[in-house]
XYZ file of C-alpha atoms in Angstrom:
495
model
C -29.052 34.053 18.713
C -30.982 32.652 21.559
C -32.765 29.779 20.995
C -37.144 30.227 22.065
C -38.044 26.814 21.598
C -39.274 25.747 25.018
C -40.611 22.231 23.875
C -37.460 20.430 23.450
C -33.364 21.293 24.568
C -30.294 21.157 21.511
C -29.174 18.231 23.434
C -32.837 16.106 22.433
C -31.885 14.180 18.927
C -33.177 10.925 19.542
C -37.067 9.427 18.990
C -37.488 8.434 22.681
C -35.344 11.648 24.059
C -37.697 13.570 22.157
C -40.861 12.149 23.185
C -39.962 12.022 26.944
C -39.179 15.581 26.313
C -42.596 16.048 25.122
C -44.944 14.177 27.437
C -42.877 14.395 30.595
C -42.099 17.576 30.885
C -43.542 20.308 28.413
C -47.082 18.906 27.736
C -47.941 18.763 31.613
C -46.901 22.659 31.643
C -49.202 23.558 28.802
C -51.819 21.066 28.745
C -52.149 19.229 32.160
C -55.811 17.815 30.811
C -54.000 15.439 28.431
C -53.998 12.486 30.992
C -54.327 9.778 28.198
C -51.496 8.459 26.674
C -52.085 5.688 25.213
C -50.915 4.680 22.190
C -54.216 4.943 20.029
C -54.979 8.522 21.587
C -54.727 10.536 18.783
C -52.703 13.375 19.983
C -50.181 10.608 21.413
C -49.706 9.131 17.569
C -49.286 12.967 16.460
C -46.712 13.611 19.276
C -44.989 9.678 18.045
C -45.252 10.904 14.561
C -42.870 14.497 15.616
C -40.363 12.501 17.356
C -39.976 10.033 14.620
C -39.158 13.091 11.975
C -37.011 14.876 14.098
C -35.088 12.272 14.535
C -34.327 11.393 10.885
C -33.969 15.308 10.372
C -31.211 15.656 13.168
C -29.522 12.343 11.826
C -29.255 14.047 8.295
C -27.885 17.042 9.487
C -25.271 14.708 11.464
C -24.575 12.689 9.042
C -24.045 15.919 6.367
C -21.898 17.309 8.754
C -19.838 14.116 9.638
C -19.067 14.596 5.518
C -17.654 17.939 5.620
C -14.453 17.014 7.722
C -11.718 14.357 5.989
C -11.562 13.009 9.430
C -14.718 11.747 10.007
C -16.037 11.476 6.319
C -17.408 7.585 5.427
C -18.772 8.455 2.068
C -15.855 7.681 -0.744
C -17.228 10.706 -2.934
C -17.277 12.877 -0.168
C -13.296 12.210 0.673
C -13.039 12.549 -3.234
C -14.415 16.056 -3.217
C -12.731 17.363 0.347
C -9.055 16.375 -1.229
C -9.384 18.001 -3.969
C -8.437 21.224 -2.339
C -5.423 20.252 -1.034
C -4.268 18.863 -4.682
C -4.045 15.457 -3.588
C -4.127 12.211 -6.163
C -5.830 9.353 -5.053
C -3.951 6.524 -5.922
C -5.663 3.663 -8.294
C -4.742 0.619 -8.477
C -1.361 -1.185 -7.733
C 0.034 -4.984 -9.159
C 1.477 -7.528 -7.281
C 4.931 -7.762 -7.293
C 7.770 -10.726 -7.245
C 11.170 -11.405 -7.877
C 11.626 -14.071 -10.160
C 14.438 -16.510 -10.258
C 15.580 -17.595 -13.672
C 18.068 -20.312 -14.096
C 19.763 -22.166 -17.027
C 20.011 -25.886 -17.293
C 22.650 -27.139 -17.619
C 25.065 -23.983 -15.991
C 26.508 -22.246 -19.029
C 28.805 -19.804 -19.444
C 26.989 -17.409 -21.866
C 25.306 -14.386 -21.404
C 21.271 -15.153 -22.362
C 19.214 -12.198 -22.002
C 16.048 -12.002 -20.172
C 14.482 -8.322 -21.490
C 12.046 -5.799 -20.030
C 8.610 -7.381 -20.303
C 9.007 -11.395 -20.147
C 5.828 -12.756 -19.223
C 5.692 -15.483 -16.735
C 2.594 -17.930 -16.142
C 0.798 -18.305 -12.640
C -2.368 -19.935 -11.526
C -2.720 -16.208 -10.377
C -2.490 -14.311 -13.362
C 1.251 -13.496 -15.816
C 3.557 -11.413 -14.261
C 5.661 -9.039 -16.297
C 9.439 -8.595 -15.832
C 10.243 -4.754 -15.427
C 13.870 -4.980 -15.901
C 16.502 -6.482 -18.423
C 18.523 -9.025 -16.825
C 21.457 -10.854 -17.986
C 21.984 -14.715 -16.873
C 23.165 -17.456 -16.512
C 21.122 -17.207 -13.115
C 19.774 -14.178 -11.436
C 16.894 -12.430 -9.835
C 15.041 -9.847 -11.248
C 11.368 -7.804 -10.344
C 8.361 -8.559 -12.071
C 4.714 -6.633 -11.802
C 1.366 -8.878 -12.301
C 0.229 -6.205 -14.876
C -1.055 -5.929 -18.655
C 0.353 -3.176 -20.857
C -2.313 -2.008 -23.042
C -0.631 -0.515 -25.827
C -1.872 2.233 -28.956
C -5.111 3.008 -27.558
C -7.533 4.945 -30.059
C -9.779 6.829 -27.138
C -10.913 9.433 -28.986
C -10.354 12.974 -30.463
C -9.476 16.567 -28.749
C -12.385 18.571 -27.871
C -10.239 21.970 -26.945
C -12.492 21.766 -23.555
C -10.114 23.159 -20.746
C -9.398 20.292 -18.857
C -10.758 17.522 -21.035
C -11.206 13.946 -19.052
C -9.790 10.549 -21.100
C -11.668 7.407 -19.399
C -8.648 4.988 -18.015
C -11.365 2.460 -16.611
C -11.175 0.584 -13.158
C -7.964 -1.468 -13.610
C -5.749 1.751 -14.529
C -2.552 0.698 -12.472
C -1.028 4.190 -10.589
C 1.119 5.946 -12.793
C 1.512 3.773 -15.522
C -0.432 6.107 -18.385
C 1.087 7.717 -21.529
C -1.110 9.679 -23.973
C 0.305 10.753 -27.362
C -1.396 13.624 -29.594
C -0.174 14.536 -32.933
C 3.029 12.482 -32.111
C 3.361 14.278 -28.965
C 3.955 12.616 -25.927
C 2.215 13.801 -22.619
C 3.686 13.329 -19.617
C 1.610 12.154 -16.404
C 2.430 14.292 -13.629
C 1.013 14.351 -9.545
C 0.254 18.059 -10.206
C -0.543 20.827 -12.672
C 1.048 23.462 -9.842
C 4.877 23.081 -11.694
C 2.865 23.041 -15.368
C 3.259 26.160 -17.702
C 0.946 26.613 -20.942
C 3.409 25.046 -23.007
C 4.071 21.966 -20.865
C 2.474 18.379 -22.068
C 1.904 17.493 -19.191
C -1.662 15.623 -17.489
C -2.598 14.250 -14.451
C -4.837 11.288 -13.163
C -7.591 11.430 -11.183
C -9.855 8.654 -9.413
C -13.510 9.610 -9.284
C -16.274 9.124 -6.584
C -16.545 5.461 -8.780
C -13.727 4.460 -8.185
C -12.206 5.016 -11.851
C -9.494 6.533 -13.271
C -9.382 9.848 -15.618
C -6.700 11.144 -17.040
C -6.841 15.175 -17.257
C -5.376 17.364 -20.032
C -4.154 20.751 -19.611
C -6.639 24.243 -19.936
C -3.867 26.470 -21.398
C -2.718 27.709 -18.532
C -1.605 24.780 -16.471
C -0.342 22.224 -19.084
C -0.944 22.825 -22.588
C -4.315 23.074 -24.433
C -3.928 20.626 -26.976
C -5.385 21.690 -30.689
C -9.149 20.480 -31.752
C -9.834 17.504 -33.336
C -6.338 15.614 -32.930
C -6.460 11.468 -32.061
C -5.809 10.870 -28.700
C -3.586 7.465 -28.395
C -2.863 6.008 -25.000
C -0.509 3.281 -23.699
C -1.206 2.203 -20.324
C -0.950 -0.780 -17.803
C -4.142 -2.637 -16.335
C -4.127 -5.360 -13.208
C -6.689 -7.615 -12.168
C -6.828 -7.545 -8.172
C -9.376 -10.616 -8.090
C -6.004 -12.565 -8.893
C -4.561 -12.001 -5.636
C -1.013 -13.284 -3.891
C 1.280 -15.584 -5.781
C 1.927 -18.285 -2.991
C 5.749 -19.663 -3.464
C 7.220 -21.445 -6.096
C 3.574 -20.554 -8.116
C 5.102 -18.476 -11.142
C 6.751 -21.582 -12.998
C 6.513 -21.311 -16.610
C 6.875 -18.480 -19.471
C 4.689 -16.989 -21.636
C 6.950 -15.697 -23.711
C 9.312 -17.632 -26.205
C 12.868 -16.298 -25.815
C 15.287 -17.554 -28.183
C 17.806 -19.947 -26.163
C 21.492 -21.931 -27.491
C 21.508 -25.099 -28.439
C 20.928 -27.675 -25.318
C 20.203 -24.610 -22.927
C 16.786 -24.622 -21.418
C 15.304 -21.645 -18.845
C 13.273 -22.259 -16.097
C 11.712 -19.795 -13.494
C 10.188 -19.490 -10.474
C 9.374 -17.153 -7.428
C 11.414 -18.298 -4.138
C 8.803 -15.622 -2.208
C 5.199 -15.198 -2.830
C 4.461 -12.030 -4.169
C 2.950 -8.702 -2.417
C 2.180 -5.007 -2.356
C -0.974 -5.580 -4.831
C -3.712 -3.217 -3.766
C -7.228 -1.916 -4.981
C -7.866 2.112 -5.353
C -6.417 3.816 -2.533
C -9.347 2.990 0.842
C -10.888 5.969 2.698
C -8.489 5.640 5.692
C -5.431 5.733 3.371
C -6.436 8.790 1.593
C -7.121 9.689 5.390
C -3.555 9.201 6.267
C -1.623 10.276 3.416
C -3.569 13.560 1.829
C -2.180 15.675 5.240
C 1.349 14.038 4.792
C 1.401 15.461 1.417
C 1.104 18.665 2.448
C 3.963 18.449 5.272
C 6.609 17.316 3.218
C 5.504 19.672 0.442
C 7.427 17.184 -1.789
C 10.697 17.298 -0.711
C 12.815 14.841 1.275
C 15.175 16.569 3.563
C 14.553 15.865 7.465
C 13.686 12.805 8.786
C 9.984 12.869 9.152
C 10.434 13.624 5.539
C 11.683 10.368 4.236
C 9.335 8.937 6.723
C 6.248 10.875 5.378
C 7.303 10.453 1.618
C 7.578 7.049 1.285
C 4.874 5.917 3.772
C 2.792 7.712 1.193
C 4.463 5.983 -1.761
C 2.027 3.622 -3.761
C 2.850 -0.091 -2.359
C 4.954 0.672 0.570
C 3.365 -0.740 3.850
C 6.121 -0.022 6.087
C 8.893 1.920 6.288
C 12.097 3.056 8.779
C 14.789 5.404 7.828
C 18.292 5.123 9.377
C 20.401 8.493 8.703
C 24.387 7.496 9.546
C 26.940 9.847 9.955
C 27.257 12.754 7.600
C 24.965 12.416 4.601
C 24.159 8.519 4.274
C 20.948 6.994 4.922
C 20.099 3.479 4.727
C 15.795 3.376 4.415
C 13.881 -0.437 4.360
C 10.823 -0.808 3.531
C 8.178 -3.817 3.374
C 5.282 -4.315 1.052
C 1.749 -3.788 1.789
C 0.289 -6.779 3.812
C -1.467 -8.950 1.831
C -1.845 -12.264 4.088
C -1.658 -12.268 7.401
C 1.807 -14.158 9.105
C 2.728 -14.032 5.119
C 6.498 -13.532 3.629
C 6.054 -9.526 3.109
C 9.622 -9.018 1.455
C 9.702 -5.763 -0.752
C 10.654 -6.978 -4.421
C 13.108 -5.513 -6.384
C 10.513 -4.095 -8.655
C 9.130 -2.000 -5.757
C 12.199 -0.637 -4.427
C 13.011 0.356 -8.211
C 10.118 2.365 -8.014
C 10.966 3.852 -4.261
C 14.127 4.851 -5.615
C 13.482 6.480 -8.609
C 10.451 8.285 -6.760
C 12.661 9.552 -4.021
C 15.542 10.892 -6.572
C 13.474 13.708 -7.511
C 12.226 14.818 -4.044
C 16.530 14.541 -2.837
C 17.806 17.867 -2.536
C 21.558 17.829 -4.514
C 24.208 15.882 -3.058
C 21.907 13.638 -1.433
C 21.111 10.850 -4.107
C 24.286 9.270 -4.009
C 24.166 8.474 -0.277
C 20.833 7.137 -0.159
C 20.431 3.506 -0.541
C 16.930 1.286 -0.093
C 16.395 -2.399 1.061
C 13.705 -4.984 1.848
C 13.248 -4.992 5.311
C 13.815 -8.855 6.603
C 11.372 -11.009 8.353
C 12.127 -12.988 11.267
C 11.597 -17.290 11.641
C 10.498 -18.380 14.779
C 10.453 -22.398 15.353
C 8.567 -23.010 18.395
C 8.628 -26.323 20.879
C 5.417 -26.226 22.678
C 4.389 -28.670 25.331
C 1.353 -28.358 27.029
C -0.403 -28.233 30.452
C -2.106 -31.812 31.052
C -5.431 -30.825 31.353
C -5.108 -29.426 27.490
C -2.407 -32.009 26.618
C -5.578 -33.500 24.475
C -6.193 -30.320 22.474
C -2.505 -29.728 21.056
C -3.529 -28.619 17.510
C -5.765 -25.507 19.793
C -2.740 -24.517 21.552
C -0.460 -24.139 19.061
C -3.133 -22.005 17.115
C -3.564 -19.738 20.741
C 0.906 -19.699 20.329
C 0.536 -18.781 16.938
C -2.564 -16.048 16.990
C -0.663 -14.531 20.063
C 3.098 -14.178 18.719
C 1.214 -12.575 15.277
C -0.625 -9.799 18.050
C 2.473 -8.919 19.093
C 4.790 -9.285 16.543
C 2.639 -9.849 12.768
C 3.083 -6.829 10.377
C -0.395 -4.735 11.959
C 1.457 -5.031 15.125
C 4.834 -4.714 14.672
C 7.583 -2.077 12.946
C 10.854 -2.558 10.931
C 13.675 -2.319 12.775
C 12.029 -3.412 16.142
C 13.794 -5.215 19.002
C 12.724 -9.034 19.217
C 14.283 -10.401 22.380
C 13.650 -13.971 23.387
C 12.576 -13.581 26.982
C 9.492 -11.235 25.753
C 8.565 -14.404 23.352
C 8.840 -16.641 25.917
C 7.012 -14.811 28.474
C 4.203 -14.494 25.616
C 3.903 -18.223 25.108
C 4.127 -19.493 28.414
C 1.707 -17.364 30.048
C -0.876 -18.568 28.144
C -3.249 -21.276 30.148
C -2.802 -23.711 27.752
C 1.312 -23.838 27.229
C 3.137 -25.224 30.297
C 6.382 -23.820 28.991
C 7.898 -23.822 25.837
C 11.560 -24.463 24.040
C 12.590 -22.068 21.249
C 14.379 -23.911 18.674
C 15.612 -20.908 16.323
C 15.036 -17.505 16.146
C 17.023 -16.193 12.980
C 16.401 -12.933 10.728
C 16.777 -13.017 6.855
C 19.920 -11.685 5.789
C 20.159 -8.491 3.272
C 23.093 -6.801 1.776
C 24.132 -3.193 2.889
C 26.711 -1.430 0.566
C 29.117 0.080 2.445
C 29.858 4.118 1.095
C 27.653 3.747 -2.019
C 24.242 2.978 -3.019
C 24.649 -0.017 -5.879
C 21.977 -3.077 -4.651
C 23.140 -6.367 -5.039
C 21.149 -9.045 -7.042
C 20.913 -12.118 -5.075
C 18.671 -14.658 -3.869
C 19.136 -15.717 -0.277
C 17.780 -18.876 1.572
C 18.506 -19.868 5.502
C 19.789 -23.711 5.412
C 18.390 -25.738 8.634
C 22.420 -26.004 9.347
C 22.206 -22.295 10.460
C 22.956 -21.834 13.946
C 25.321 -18.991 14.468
C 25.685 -15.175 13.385
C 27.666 -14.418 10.504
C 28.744 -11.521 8.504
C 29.895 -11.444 5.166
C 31.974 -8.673 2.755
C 31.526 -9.365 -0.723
C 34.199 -6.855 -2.623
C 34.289 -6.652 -6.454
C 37.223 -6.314 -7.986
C 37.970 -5.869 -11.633
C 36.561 -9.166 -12.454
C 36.435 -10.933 -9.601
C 34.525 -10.934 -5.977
C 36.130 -10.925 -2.622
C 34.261 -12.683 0.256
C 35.322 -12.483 3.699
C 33.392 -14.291 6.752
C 33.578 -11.999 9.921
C 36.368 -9.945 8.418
C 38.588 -13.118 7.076
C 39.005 -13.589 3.583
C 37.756 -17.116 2.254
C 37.487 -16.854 -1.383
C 37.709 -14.929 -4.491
C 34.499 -15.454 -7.002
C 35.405 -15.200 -10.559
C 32.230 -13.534 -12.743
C 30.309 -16.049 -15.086
């Protein structure tokens, strides 16, 4: 339809555009008397008073509209509402995780068990182991997480669909609710559920909080009226934040030790991947990928897709080899800038058991996951002599300029550092004269060679470092095998 409005053009949203449009041009067309207009004229204020409400008008009809489309929505509730469609689940929250180092003083011989679920003490908050491990030394995940456990939240309703409050510290996927001694299963959709199924999902609401979702008979099971709902779930507290190095050094929990034997523990990284509710440009990102991988990991941009979406996971690069093996790293979500990101062991746990049911067959046992490394850079600065005064300024300029380029926002696993691009970095700046790098060494990771078994070790870089070297560990029957650049050195009896 043509538009009659000869006062003012689509393209006239603004107060002043508006009034221009007004005074300027229409009013001397239809009422060339009106040759006062100043401000106290009364037609003037009228004419002020127009432009001022079509203003707000067209900026409420922009702003509706700017809600309507997941790429330019800024309203949580109204990304809430447009990814529901497309059967997507927000992700709540997510724990810091560690490894933790336990050792036995002094070095013994028998086995001491460290089980699922050893609390540890930080100035952050307890962390929670979430694996068994045997010792006398070894490395193991840990989650900074809460279970709450036997829940009384209620009674069934027989509402289709009936909401159980999970509250704001819900951590992602961590839920199970039992009904008449029934346990539900959480699940990311109700699109696989049949009416018998006990299954649920989770959702996050325009609040931020978590609600778990029973079945409506026809997509997960309608559970019976008036049965106790019990639920078991974990809870984090993100106000805790990072556990710097060396923080998590005591235990919660008494563990029954020999005679003479005493534990200690500590974290030889700080810990990462913790995260609030999933933000509005995450949910941005990841709802579409969800639909282009429709759940199932079989081309590249697949894996890529899959576990770039995967709650935790900040970065990710897959490596397919010949035939059917691919090796995939992955780093944590950033928590501190220039920090240690290294991807515990509890997180690529998780990765792995996440990606074994999106594998199609014959896949699983070629697939293998590991922390992507982080590079140390020692830098020998010396400045221009007009700044030779302001040292402390330059090496901040060095430092803010090599984390540009090459800090986790900026940067990708697997990517190419080469020393001439660092020092052409440095020493163009107008402060650095030139500069003299010391050491540039990556942190070294194991890679099984034709299966997928991770290794549980702690590594450290000694200042002594100065060359490349590759080691083969081999186990055999009892014993490991260690060869240095393809020489054999020593055979490692097991503890």
């Amino acid at each position: 339809m043509n538009s009659t409005n000869n006062w003012v053009g689509y393209a006239d949203r603004s107060y002043q555009q508006i009034k221009n449009k007004l005074l300027n041009w229409r009013l001397p067309q239809t009422a060339p008397e009106l040759t006062d207009r100043s401000e106290n004229n009364p037609f003037i204020v009228l004419v002020d008073m127009f432009s001022g409400l079509t203003e707000m008008i067209n900026y409420a009809i922009d702003t509706s509209n700017k809600e309507r489309f997941l790429e330019t929505a800024q309203e949580f509730r109204s990304v809430v509402n447009l990814v529901k469609p497309l059967d997507y689940r927000i992700k709540s929250n997510l724990p810091e995780s560690v490894n933790l180092l336990f050792t036995v003083n002094p070095l013994s011989t028998q086995s001491i068990l460290i089980p699922t679920g050893t609390v540890c003490k930080s100035d952050n908050g307890n962390f929670s182991t979430t694996q068994d491990l045997i010792i006398p030394a070894g490395m193991v995940g840990a989650k900074q997480w809460e279970l709450q456990s036997g829940l009384l939240v209620g009674v069934t309703t027989g509402e289709l669909n009936q909401r159980i409050y999970l509250g704001n510290k819900y951590v992602h996927k961590s839920s199970e609710i039992t009904i008449d001694d029934q346990i539900y299963k959480e699940v990311d959709t109700f699109v696989y559920s049949g009416n018998q199924d006990y299954h649920y999902i989770v959702e996050v609401d325009e609040s931020r909080e978590s609600w778990a979702v029973l079945g409506d008979g026809i997509s997960g099971i309608l559970p019976i009226i008036n049965r106790v709902i019990y639920l078991s779930m974990y809870i984090t507290n993100q106000a805790n934040g990072v556990a710097p190095i060396n923080s998590i050094n005591s235990l919660v929990t008494l563990l029954p030790m020999p005679t003479g034997i005493t534990l200690s523990v500590t974290n030889p990284v700080q810990s990462s991947g913790g995260a609030p509710v999933e933000t509005i440009e995450q949910i941005r990102r990841n709802a579409p990928l969800s639909l282009r991988t429709l759940q199932r990991a079989v081309t590249y941009n697949d894996y890529l897709d899959l576990i770039s979406g995967f709650p935790g996971v900040g970065k990710v690069s897959v490596t397919p080899t010949c035939g059917s093996s691919t090796s995939i790293f992955i780093a944590p979500i950033s928590n501190q800038v220039g920090g240690n990101n290294i991807a515990s062991q509890s997180l690529i746990q998780d990765v792995e058991d996440f990606l074994i049911e999106k594998l199609v067959i014959g896949k699983a046992a070629n697939t293998a996951i590991f922390p992507a490394g982080t590079a140390l850079l020692n830098l020998e600065i010396t400045l221009t002599p007009a700044y030779r005064q302001d040292g402390l300024r330059a090496v901040e300029l060095a430092r803010t300029a090599l984390l540009d380029s090459y800090g986790y926002d900026n940067s990708k696993i697997n990517r190419g550092i080469r020393i001439s691009d660092i020092y052409a970095l440095v020493d163009n700046l107008k402060q650095v004269d030139f500069i003299n790098i010391e050491k540039l060494s990556l942190t070294p990771y194991p890679s099984p060679n034709y299966h997928n078994t991770q290794l549980n070790w702690y590594v450290e870089i000694q200042s002594t470092s100065i060359t490349k070297t590759s080691y083969t560990i081999t186990f055999a029957t009892s014993v490991f095998l260690i060869s240095r650049n393809g020489i054999f050195v020593a055979s490692v009896g097991i503890m």
